[in-house]
mmCIF file of C-alpha atoms in Angstrom:
data_model
loop_
_atom_site.group_PDB
_atom_site.id
_atom_site.type_symbol
_atom_site.label_atom_id
_atom_site.label_comp_id
_atom_site.label_asym_id
_atom_site.label_seq_id
_atom_site.Cartn_x
_atom_site.Cartn_y
_atom_site.Cartn_z
ATOM 1 C CA MET A 1 8.084 4.893 5.528
ATOM 2 C CA ALA A 2 5.146 6.026 3.446
ATOM 3 C CA ALA A 3 2.588 4.454 1.148
ATOM 4 C CA ILE A 4 0.743 5.771 -1.893
ATOM 5 C CA ASP A 5 -2.593 4.412 -3.034
ATOM 6 C CA ILE A 6 -5.953 5.373 -4.511
ATOM 7 C CA THR A 7 -9.275 5.130 -2.705
ATOM 8 C CA LYS A 8 -12.835 5.718 -3.843
ATOM 9 C CA GLY A 9 -15.856 7.564 -2.560
ATOM 10 C CA ASN A 10 -19.422 6.301 -2.609
ATOM 11 C CA PRO A 11 -20.719 5.031 -5.981
ATOM 12 C CA TRP A 12 -21.632 7.859 -8.342
ATOM 13 C CA THR A 13 -25.062 7.823 -9.967
ATOM 14 C CA GLY A 14 -27.318 10.372 -11.567
ATOM 15 C CA LYS A 15 -27.191 13.108 -14.151
ATOM 16 C CA ILE A 16 -23.833 14.615 -15.110
ATOM 17 C CA GLU A 17 -23.573 18.241 -14.059
ATOM 18 C CA ARG A 18 -21.021 21.036 -14.366
ATOM 19 C CA ASP A 19 -19.051 22.372 -11.430
ATOM 20 C CA GLU A 20 -18.779 26.098 -10.767
ATOM 21 C CA ASP A 21 -15.398 26.211 -12.500
ATOM 22 C CA ASP A 22 -17.038 24.683 -15.577
ATOM 23 C CA ASN A 23 -15.131 21.396 -15.349
ATOM 24 C CA ILE A 24 -17.329 18.592 -16.588
ATOM 25 C CA THR A 25 -18.013 16.192 -13.738
ATOM 26 C CA GLU A 26 -17.713 13.251 -16.108
ATOM 27 C CA ASN A 27 -13.941 13.807 -16.284
ATOM 28 C CA TRP A 28 -13.699 12.813 -12.621
ATOM 29 C CA ILE A 29 -15.984 9.761 -12.772
ATOM 30 C CA LEU A 30 -13.870 6.621 -12.977
ATOM 31 C CA GLY A 31 -14.804 2.985 -13.337
ATOM 32 C CA TYR A 32 -13.772 0.370 -10.826
ATOM 33 C CA LYS A 33 -13.215 -3.379 -10.855
ATOM 34 C CA ASP A 34 -16.595 -3.993 -9.195
ATOM 35 C CA GLY A 35 -18.376 -2.473 -12.203
ATOM 36 C CA GLU A 36 -19.491 0.679 -10.369
ATOM 37 C CA VAL A 37 -18.178 4.200 -10.995
ATOM 38 C CA TYR A 38 -16.779 6.537 -8.351
ATOM 39 C CA TYR A 39 -14.893 9.698 -7.650
ATOM 40 C CA GLN A 40 -11.404 8.615 -6.650
ATOM 41 C CA TRP A 41 -8.677 10.240 -4.549
ATOM 42 C CA ALA A 42 -4.960 9.474 -4.238
ATOM 43 C CA THR A 43 -3.104 9.919 -0.959
ATOM 44 C CA ILE A 44 0.333 9.536 0.541
ATOM 45 C CA GLN A 45 0.347 8.418 4.162
ATOM 46 C CA ILE A 46 2.991 7.701 6.758
ATOM 47 C CA VAL A 47 2.899 4.001 7.650
ATOM 48 C CA GLY A 48 4.954 1.656 9.793
ATOM 49 C CA TYR A 49 5.864 2.493 13.380
ATOM 50 C CA ASP A 50 5.819 6.251 12.923
ATOM 51 C CA ILE A 51 2.709 8.341 13.582
ATOM 52 C CA PRO A 52 0.194 7.423 10.848
ATOM 53 C CA LEU A 53 -0.727 10.664 9.110
ATOM 54 C CA VAL A 54 -2.114 11.644 5.717
ATOM 55 C CA LEU A 55 0.483 13.966 4.210
ATOM 56 C CA ASP A 56 -1.378 14.901 1.027
ATOM 57 C CA ALA A 57 -4.402 14.010 -1.083
ATOM 58 C CA ILE A 58 -5.243 14.832 -4.696
ATOM 59 C CA PRO A 59 -8.249 14.019 -6.901
ATOM 60 C CA VAL A 60 -7.745 11.473 -9.677
ATOM 61 C CA LYS A 61 -8.907 12.560 -13.119
ATOM 62 C CA ARG A 62 -9.669 10.425 -16.146
ATOM 63 C CA GLY A 63 -6.454 9.732 -18.071
ATOM 64 C CA MET A 64 -4.221 10.897 -15.241
ATOM 65 C CA LYS A 65 -0.886 9.046 -15.267
ATOM 66 C CA ARG A 66 0.222 7.221 -12.139
ATOM 67 C CA ALA A 67 3.638 8.861 -12.539
ATOM 68 C CA ASP A 68 2.059 12.325 -12.299
ATOM 69 C CA ILE A 69 0.148 11.261 -9.177
ATOM 70 C CA VAL A 70 3.314 9.986 -7.474
ATOM 71 C CA ASP A 71 5.329 13.040 -8.527
ATOM 72 C CA SER A 72 2.734 15.454 -7.112
ATOM 73 C CA LEU A 73 2.241 13.558 -3.853
ATOM 74 C CA LEU A 74 5.964 13.160 -3.195
ATOM 75 C CA GLU A 75 6.676 16.818 -3.945
ATOM 76 C CA ASN A 76 4.079 17.998 -1.433
ATOM 77 C CA ALA A 77 4.895 15.342 1.175
ATOM 78 C CA LEU A 78 8.604 16.194 1.168
ATOM 79 C CA ASP A 79 7.692 19.792 1.962
ATOM 80 C CA LEU A 80 6.131 18.502 5.194
ATOM 81 C CA VAL A 81 8.659 15.892 6.343
ATOM 82 C CA ASP A 82 12.444 15.991 6.146
ATOM 83 C CA ASP A 83 12.915 12.579 4.623
ATOM 84 C CA ILE A 84 10.960 9.600 3.300
ATOM 85 C CA GLU A 85 13.225 6.571 3.298
ATOM 86 C CA LEU A 86 10.840 4.223 1.497
ATOM 87 C CA VAL A 87 7.537 4.618 -0.313
ATOM 88 C CA MET A 88 5.443 1.510 -0.993
ATOM 89 C CA MET A 89 2.866 1.040 -3.722
ATOM 90 C CA ASP A 90 0.889 -1.844 -5.150
ATOM 91 C CA ARG A 91 1.251 -3.254 -8.659
ATOM 92 C CA GLU A 92 -1.095 -0.623 -10.069
ATOM 93 C CA PHE A 93 1.856 1.772 -9.815
ATOM 94 C CA ASP A 94 4.295 -0.488 -11.639
ATOM 95 C CA SER A 95 5.580 1.788 -14.412
ATOM 96 C CA LYS A 96 8.824 3.385 -15.519
ATOM 97 C CA GLY A 97 7.376 6.852 -14.954
ATOM 98 C CA VAL A 98 6.605 6.074 -11.314
ATOM 99 C CA LYS A 99 10.160 4.833 -10.742
ATOM 100 C CA ASP A 100 11.541 7.925 -12.442
ATOM 101 C CA ALA A 101 9.397 10.116 -10.158
ATOM 102 C CA CYS A 102 10.787 8.363 -7.055
ATOM 103 C CA ASP A 103 14.348 8.718 -8.355
ATOM 104 C CA LYS A 104 13.718 12.403 -9.078
ATOM 105 C CA HIS A 105 12.763 13.039 -5.445
ATOM 106 C CA GLY A 106 15.523 10.835 -4.010
ATOM 107 C CA VAL A 107 13.074 8.344 -2.492
ATOM 108 C CA SER A 108 13.451 4.566 -2.481
ATOM 109 C CA TYR A 109 10.419 2.581 -3.605
ATOM 110 C CA LEU A 110 9.125 -0.933 -3.039
ATOM 111 C CA ASN A 111 6.209 -2.166 -5.097
ATOM 112 C CA GLY A 112 4.656 -5.307 -6.423
ATOM 113 C CA ALA A 113 5.395 -5.711 -10.126
ATOM 114 C CA ARG A 114 3.532 -7.105 -13.102
ATOM 115 C CA LYS A 115 4.803 -10.191 -14.881
ATOM 116 C CA HIS A 116 5.105 -9.743 -18.619
ATOM 117 C CA GLU A 117 6.128 -12.545 -20.939
ATOM 118 C CA SER A 118 9.849 -12.268 -20.134
ATOM 119 C CA GLU A 119 9.196 -12.293 -16.375
ATOM 120 C CA LYS A 120 6.897 -15.303 -16.710
ATOM 121 C CA ALA A 121 9.586 -17.116 -18.659
ATOM 122 C CA THR A 122 12.059 -16.266 -15.884
ATOM 123 C CA CYS A 123 9.706 -17.878 -13.349
ATOM 124 C CA THR A 124 9.672 -21.049 -15.425
ATOM 125 C CA ARG A 125 13.481 -21.136 -15.586
ATOM 126 C CA LEU A 126 13.770 -20.494 -11.844
ATOM 127 C CA ARG A 127 11.392 -23.287 -10.966
ATOM 128 C CA ARG A 128 13.089 -25.746 -13.267
ATOM 129 C CA ALA A 129 16.417 -24.840 -11.679
ATOM 130 C CA GLY A 130 14.945 -25.171 -8.187
ATOM 131 C CA LYS A 131 15.919 -21.607 -7.217
ATOM 132 C CA THR A 132 14.146 -19.969 -4.312
ATOM 133 C CA VAL A 133 14.923 -16.294 -4.834
ATOM 134 C CA HIS A 134 16.369 -14.389 -7.748
ATOM 135 C CA ILE A 135 17.573 -10.781 -8.096
ATOM 136 C CA GLU A 136 18.057 -8.867 -11.327
ATOM 137 C CA GLU A 137 19.666 -5.439 -11.537
ATOM 138 C CA GLU A 138 19.100 -2.582 -13.959
ATOM 139 C CA THR A 139 21.495 0.350 -13.972
ATOM 140 C CA VAL A 140 19.896 3.736 -14.614
ATOM 141 C CA ALA A 141 21.890 6.796 -15.630
ATOM 142 C CA ASP A 142 22.116 9.384 -12.842
ATOM 143 C CA GLY A 143 19.987 7.250 -10.554
ATOM 144 C CA PRO A 144 20.101 4.334 -8.093
ATOM 145 C CA THR A 145 20.263 0.758 -9.348
ATOM 146 C CA ARG A 146 16.846 -0.828 -9.792
ATOM 147 C CA LYS A 147 16.313 -4.387 -8.646
ATOM 148 C CA ARG A 148 13.724 -7.043 -9.428
ATOM 149 C CA MET A 149 13.210 -9.601 -6.697
ATOM 150 C CA TYR A 150 11.568 -12.945 -7.420
ATOM 151 C CA LEU A 151 10.504 -14.968 -4.428
ATOM 152 C CA PRO A 152 8.244 -17.989 -4.116
ATOM 153 C CA THR A 153 4.674 -17.696 -2.981
ATOM 154 C CA SER A 154 5.219 -20.830 -0.895
ATOM 155 C CA THR A 155 8.523 -22.099 0.504
ATOM 156 C CA ASP A 156 9.835 -23.982 3.486
ATOM 157 C CA ASP A 157 13.424 -22.800 3.582
ATOM 158 C CA ASP A 158 15.664 -24.072 6.345
ATOM 159 C CA PRO A 159 18.347 -21.444 7.134
ATOM 160 C CA GLU A 160 20.330 -23.942 9.176
ATOM 161 C CA THR A 161 20.658 -26.617 6.479
ATOM 162 C CA GLY A 162 20.421 -24.430 3.410
ATOM 163 C CA ASP A 163 17.511 -26.477 2.083
ATOM 164 C CA THR A 164 15.673 -24.196 -0.336
ATOM 165 C CA GLU A 165 13.522 -26.767 -2.122
ATOM 166 C CA GLN A 166 9.869 -25.912 -2.552
ATOM 167 C CA SER A 167 7.546 -27.668 -0.169
ATOM 168 C CA GLU A 168 3.839 -28.183 0.230
ATOM 169 C CA LYS A 169 4.143 -26.659 3.674
ATOM 170 C CA SER A 170 4.272 -22.882 3.141
ATOM 171 C CA VAL A 171 5.754 -20.063 5.183
ATOM 172 C CA GLU A 172 2.323 -18.825 6.157
ATOM 173 C CA GLU A 173 1.445 -22.218 7.674
ATOM 174 C CA ARG A 174 4.242 -22.018 10.221
ATOM 175 C CA PRO A 175 2.646 -20.727 13.457
ATOM 176 C CA ASN A 176 5.650 -18.648 14.545
ATOM 177 C CA ILE A 177 5.661 -16.668 11.276
ATOM 178 C CA ARG A 178 1.897 -16.164 11.380
ATOM 179 C CA GLU A 179 1.862 -15.072 15.027
ATOM 180 C CA GLU A 180 4.838 -12.758 14.501
ATOM 181 C CA MET A 181 3.016 -11.062 11.659
ATOM 182 C CA ARG A 182 -0.239 -10.709 13.597
ATOM 183 C CA ASP A 183 1.610 -9.223 16.579
ATOM 184 C CA GLU A 184 3.373 -6.657 14.378
ATOM 185 C CA LEU A 185 0.160 -5.621 12.676
ATOM 186 C CA ALA A 186 -1.688 -5.412 16.001
ATOM 187 C CA GLU A 187 0.950 -2.970 17.214
ATOM 188 C CA LEU A 188 0.302 -0.945 14.074
ATOM 189 C CA GLY A 189 -3.391 -0.748 14.889
ATOM 190 C CA ILE A 190 -4.165 -2.761 11.739
ATOM 191 C CA GLU A 191 -7.071 -5.147 11.999
ATOM 192 C CA LEU A 192 -6.942 -8.334 9.937
ATOM 193 C CA ASP A 193 -10.068 -10.103 8.815
ATOM 194 C CA GLU A 194 -10.353 -13.811 9.481
ATOM 195 C CA ASP A 195 -8.909 -14.820 6.124
ATOM 196 C CA GLU A 196 -5.904 -12.492 6.447
ATOM 197 C CA ALA A 197 -5.214 -13.642 9.981
ATOM 198 C CA GLN A 198 -5.384 -17.281 8.940
ATOM 199 C CA HIS A 199 -3.104 -17.027 5.916
ATOM 200 C CA GLY A 200 -0.476 -14.621 7.200
ATOM 201 C CA PHE A 201 2.246 -13.902 4.667
ATOM 202 C CA SER A 202 0.065 -15.047 1.766
ATOM 203 C CA ALA A 203 -2.102 -11.969 2.289
ATOM 204 C CA LEU A 204 0.892 -9.870 1.246
ATOM 205 C CA THR A 205 1.094 -11.575 -2.106
ATOM 206 C CA LYS A 206 -2.585 -12.428 -2.602
ATOM 207 C CA GLU A 207 -3.363 -9.345 -4.664
ATOM 208 C CA LEU A 208 -0.357 -10.061 -6.875
ATOM 209 C CA ARG A 209 -1.399 -13.652 -7.515
ATOM 210 C CA GLU A 210 -5.104 -13.071 -8.081
ATOM 211 C CA GLU A 211 -4.527 -10.699 -10.984
ATOM 212 C CA GLU A 212 -2.453 -13.356 -12.749
ATOM 213 C CA ALA A 213 -4.724 -16.304 -12.127
ATOM 214 C CA ASN A 214 -6.448 -16.262 -15.517
ATOM 215 C CA LYS A 215 -3.694 -14.775 -17.678
ATOM 216 C CA PRO A 216 -1.791 -16.840 -20.265
ATOM 217 C CA THR A 217 1.814 -17.564 -19.377
ATOM 218 C CA VAL A 218 4.953 -18.691 -21.135
ATOM 219 C CA GLY A 219 5.371 -22.363 -20.370
ATOM 220 C CA SER A 220 3.355 -23.364 -17.338
ATOM 221 C CA LYS A 221 0.845 -21.089 -15.619
ATOM 222 C CA GLU A 222 1.741 -22.909 -12.433
ATOM 223 C CA ASN A 223 5.376 -21.858 -12.806
ATOM 224 C CA ALA A 224 4.482 -18.177 -13.180
ATOM 225 C CA GLN A 225 2.173 -18.298 -10.170
ATOM 226 C CA ALA A 226 4.840 -20.021 -8.062
ATOM 227 C CA TYR A 227 6.717 -16.715 -7.740
ATOM 228 C CA VAL A 228 5.821 -13.148 -6.859
ATOM 229 C CA LEU A 229 7.763 -10.205 -8.192
ATOM 230 C CA PHE A 230 8.760 -7.038 -6.342
ATOM 231 C CA GLU A 231 10.788 -4.090 -7.560
ATOM 232 C CA THR A 232 12.897 -1.677 -5.524
ATOM 233 C CA ASN A 233 15.785 0.744 -5.784
ATOM 234 C CA HIS A 234 16.587 0.479 -2.072
ATOM 235 C CA PRO A 235 20.340 0.230 -1.413
ATOM 236 C CA SER A 236 19.921 -2.610 1.115
ATOM 237 C CA VAL A 237 19.185 -5.021 -1.757
ATOM 238 C CA THR A 238 22.392 -5.874 -3.604
ATOM 239 C CA LEU A 239 23.473 -8.439 -6.167
ATOM 240 C CA ASN A 240 26.756 -9.588 -4.692
ATOM 241 C CA ASP A 241 28.336 -12.725 -6.117
ATOM 242 C CA ALA A 242 29.937 -13.387 -2.727
ATOM 243 C CA ASP A 243 26.534 -13.760 -1.057
ATOM 244 C CA SER A 244 25.403 -17.308 -0.404
ATOM 245 C CA GLU A 245 21.945 -18.485 -1.410
ATOM 246 C CA ILE A 246 20.783 -18.314 2.204
ATOM 247 C CA GLU A 247 22.150 -14.789 2.658
ATOM 248 C CA ARG A 248 20.339 -13.702 -0.488
ATOM 249 C CA ILE A 249 17.097 -15.304 0.706
ATOM 250 C CA HIS A 250 17.293 -13.485 4.033
ATOM 251 C CA MET A 251 18.103 -10.171 2.341
ATOM 252 C CA VAL A 252 15.062 -10.404 0.059
ATOM 253 C CA GLU A 253 12.767 -11.583 2.841
ATOM 254 C CA ARG A 254 13.832 -8.699 5.104
ATOM 255 C CA MET A 255 13.023 -6.229 2.343
ATOM 256 C CA VAL A 256 9.694 -7.752 1.375
ATOM 257 C CA ARG A 257 8.609 -8.007 5.009
ATOM 258 C CA ARG A 258 8.613 -4.214 5.066
ATOM 259 C CA TYR A 259 5.894 -4.347 2.415
ATOM 260 C CA ARG A 260 3.529 -5.489 5.162
ATOM 261 C CA HIS A 261 3.399 -1.928 6.402
ATOM 262 C CA ARG A 262 1.702 -0.859 3.177
ATOM 263 C CA TRP A 263 -1.434 -2.243 4.805
ATOM 264 C CA GLY A 264 -1.287 0.817 7.021
ATOM 265 C CA ILE A 265 -2.710 2.935 4.196
ATOM 266 C CA GLU A 266 -5.628 0.520 3.742
ATOM 267 C CA ASN A 267 -6.311 0.665 7.464
ATOM 268 C CA GLY A 268 -6.116 4.465 7.243
ATOM 269 C CA TYR A 269 -8.780 4.480 4.528
ATOM 270 C CA LYS A 270 -11.049 2.383 6.746
ATOM 271 C CA GLN A 271 -10.605 4.851 9.606
ATOM 272 C CA ILE A 272 -11.077 7.902 7.354
ATOM 273 C CA LYS A 273 -14.523 6.602 6.399
ATOM 274 C CA THR A 274 -15.486 7.161 10.044
ATOM 275 C CA PHE A 275 -14.904 10.890 9.563
ATOM 276 C CA ARG A 276 -16.526 11.302 6.157
ATOM 277 C CA VAL A 277 -19.738 13.311 5.969
ATOM 278 C CA ARG A 278 -22.739 11.599 4.435
ATOM 279 C CA THR A 279 -24.007 13.657 1.522
ATOM 280 C CA THR A 280 -26.238 13.384 -1.521
ATOM 281 C CA ASN A 281 -24.448 16.255 -3.245
ATOM 282 C CA LYS A 282 -22.833 14.930 -6.429
ATOM 283 C CA ARG A 283 -20.464 17.805 -7.176
ATOM 284 C CA HIS A 284 -16.899 16.632 -7.455
ATOM 285 C CA THR A 285 -15.445 19.675 -5.675
ATOM 286 C CA TYR A 286 -17.774 19.258 -2.706
ATOM 287 C CA ARG A 287 -17.078 15.544 -2.302
ATOM 288 C CA PHE A 288 -13.326 16.093 -2.586
ATOM 289 C CA PHE A 289 -13.549 18.745 0.137
ATOM 290 C CA ASN A 290 -15.400 16.251 2.332
ATOM 291 C CA PHE A 291 -12.687 13.657 1.779
ATOM 292 C CA VAL A 292 -9.851 16.090 2.560
ATOM 293 C CA PHE A 293 -11.678 17.349 5.656
ATOM 294 C CA ALA A 294 -12.058 13.729 6.794
ATOM 295 C CA CYS A 295 -8.285 13.302 6.325
ATOM 296 C CA VAL A 296 -7.681 16.363 8.518
ATOM 297 C CA LEU A 297 -9.937 14.954 11.245
ATOM 298 C CA TYR A 298 -8.125 11.618 10.963
ATOM 299 C CA ASN A 299 -4.776 13.378 11.461
ATOM 300 C CA VAL A 300 -6.079 15.348 14.450
ATOM 301 C CA TRP A 301 -7.397 12.128 16.014
ATOM 302 C CA ARG A 302 -3.988 10.449 15.581
ATOM 303 C CA LEU A 303 -2.186 13.417 17.136
ATOM 304 C CA VAL A 304 -4.653 13.638 20.048
ATOM 305 C CA ASP A 305 -4.216 9.918 20.643
ATOM 306 C CA LEU A 306 -0.436 10.389 20.707
ATOM 307 C CA LEU A 307 -0.702 13.180 23.312
ATOM 308 C CA VAL A 308 -3.007 11.050 25.462
ATOM 309 C CA LYS A 309 -0.606 8.089 25.314
ATOM 310 C CA LEU A 310 2.381 10.268 26.187
ATOM 311 C CA ALA A 311 0.476 11.748 29.138
ATOM 312 C CA ILE A 312 -0.518 8.310 30.443
ATOM 313 C CA GLU A 313 2.392 6.091 29.422
ATOM 314 C CA GLY A 314 5.243 8.550 28.894
ATOM 315 C CA GLU A 315 7.969 7.937 26.324
ATOM 316 C CA ASN A 316 7.296 4.180 26.476
ATOM 317 C CA ALA A 317 3.881 4.616 24.883
ATOM 318 C CA THR A 318 2.618 1.671 22.862
ATOM 319 C CA TYR A 319 1.725 2.057 19.209
ATOM 320 C CA ALA A 320 -1.866 0.806 19.430
ATOM 321 C CA PRO A 321 -4.410 3.655 19.847
ATOM 322 C CA ARG A 322 -5.642 4.484 23.374
ATOM 323 C CA VAL A 323 -8.410 6.750 22.020
ATOM 324 C CA ASP A 324 -10.466 5.172 19.267
ATOM 325 C CA ALA A 325 -11.963 7.173 16.406
ATOM 326 C CA ASN A 326 -15.521 7.082 17.747
ATOM 327 C CA GLN A 327 -14.414 8.353 21.166
ATOM 328 C CA PHE A 328 -12.567 11.205 19.486
ATOM 329 C CA LEU A 329 -15.607 12.143 17.396
ATOM 330 C CA THR A 330 -17.896 12.072 20.430
ATOM 331 C CA VAL A 331 -15.679 14.488 22.367
ATOM 332 C CA ALA A 332 -15.061 16.699 19.331
ATOM 333 C CA LYS A 333 -18.786 17.020 18.625
ATOM 334 C CA LYS A 334 -19.529 17.798 22.268
ATOM 335 C CA TYR A 335 -17.009 20.620 22.642
ATOM 336 C CA TYR A 336 -16.471 21.885 19.105
ATOM 337 C CA GLY A 337 -19.471 20.780 17.062
ATOM 338 C CA LEU A 338 -21.944 23.251 15.592
ATOM 339 C CA ASP A 339 -25.682 22.935 15.872
ATOM 340 C CA PRO A 340 -27.326 22.039 12.562
ATOM 341 C CA PRO A 341 -28.987 24.952 10.729
ATOM 342 C CA ASP A 342 -32.744 25.496 11.030
#
C-alpha cells in the first residue's frame, strides 16, 4: 500500500528572486489554509505493514493539477517497486483526472470524496430510509468499476442481530474498537495525539467532516454530516444484490479500515522534519534539494532500523522502530559527518 500527499516547508517570506534557471520563485510559492505561504512538495510513500519508504518526491507549482502530480508520482514509483495494490489519498485529490491516472497505471485507489449537491441529497435519502451503508457503482470504459461508499460517521451496528439503526453511542466510543486501532497504529510506529487517541475511528473521518461543517446542504445539514463518502476502484468492493445488509456493512468497513494506514504518510512527514537542514536560503531549488535529501536520510534510517531488527530479532522482527531517528542521526554524524567550513 502507498499514500500520496502534499507537505509544506517553512513559511516563505521576503523578496521574490529568480533562480539560476530563470524560473520566477513566485511560481512555486503557494498559499495554505493557515494564511501563510510556503514551498510545497508532493510525495508517494509506502505505508501499512511494509517498510515505510519515500518512493518519489516532486515540487508543486502554482496551477499544477492533482492528476498530473499523481500520474508523475505513480510512474516513478512503479519503476522502483513491482506492484502497488492500493494508493490512498485525502479528499484534496478527489477528481476524475486523479482516478484516470490510477486506472492508467493499473493501481487501485481509496480516497475521501467531496459531497456535491447530489451526494448531499443522497445522504438525506439514506438517513430518512435508515440505511447504514450505501454503495454506488460507475462503469468506466476500459477500466475498473468505480464505487462510492457512504458510511455513517457514528453507528452502533450489531452484526449478530442485524440492528443497523443509528445510535448516540458511536463506534469510536466502544473500547475494543479504540484499543484495536491504537494497537495497530502503535505497530506502525504512528504516534497519536491525545485527541486522536481518545476519538479513535472518528479521527479517520474528522478531516472529511470539518470541511463540510459550514457548507450549505440539500435538505438538512445534519443529514449530510451524518455520512462520510469514500471512493475506490478496488475489486474487493462489489455491489452484489445477493449480499445482505450486514455483509455489505462488513465489506465497506474492511475497506475503509485500510484508510487508517494513510496516516503513515503524515507520520513520515513528521519524521522527515528531523532530517531537514535549517536554512535561511529562499531559493526554491535549494530548499527542494534539502527536502529530497531529508527523504533520502529518512529512507536510510528506515533501512538501517530494519537491518538492526533482523540482526536482533530475526525474521520475527516487530514493526515498531528499534533505532529512533535521533539515534540514527547521532551515529551518522559521528562516523560520516563533515566538519563545518571555516
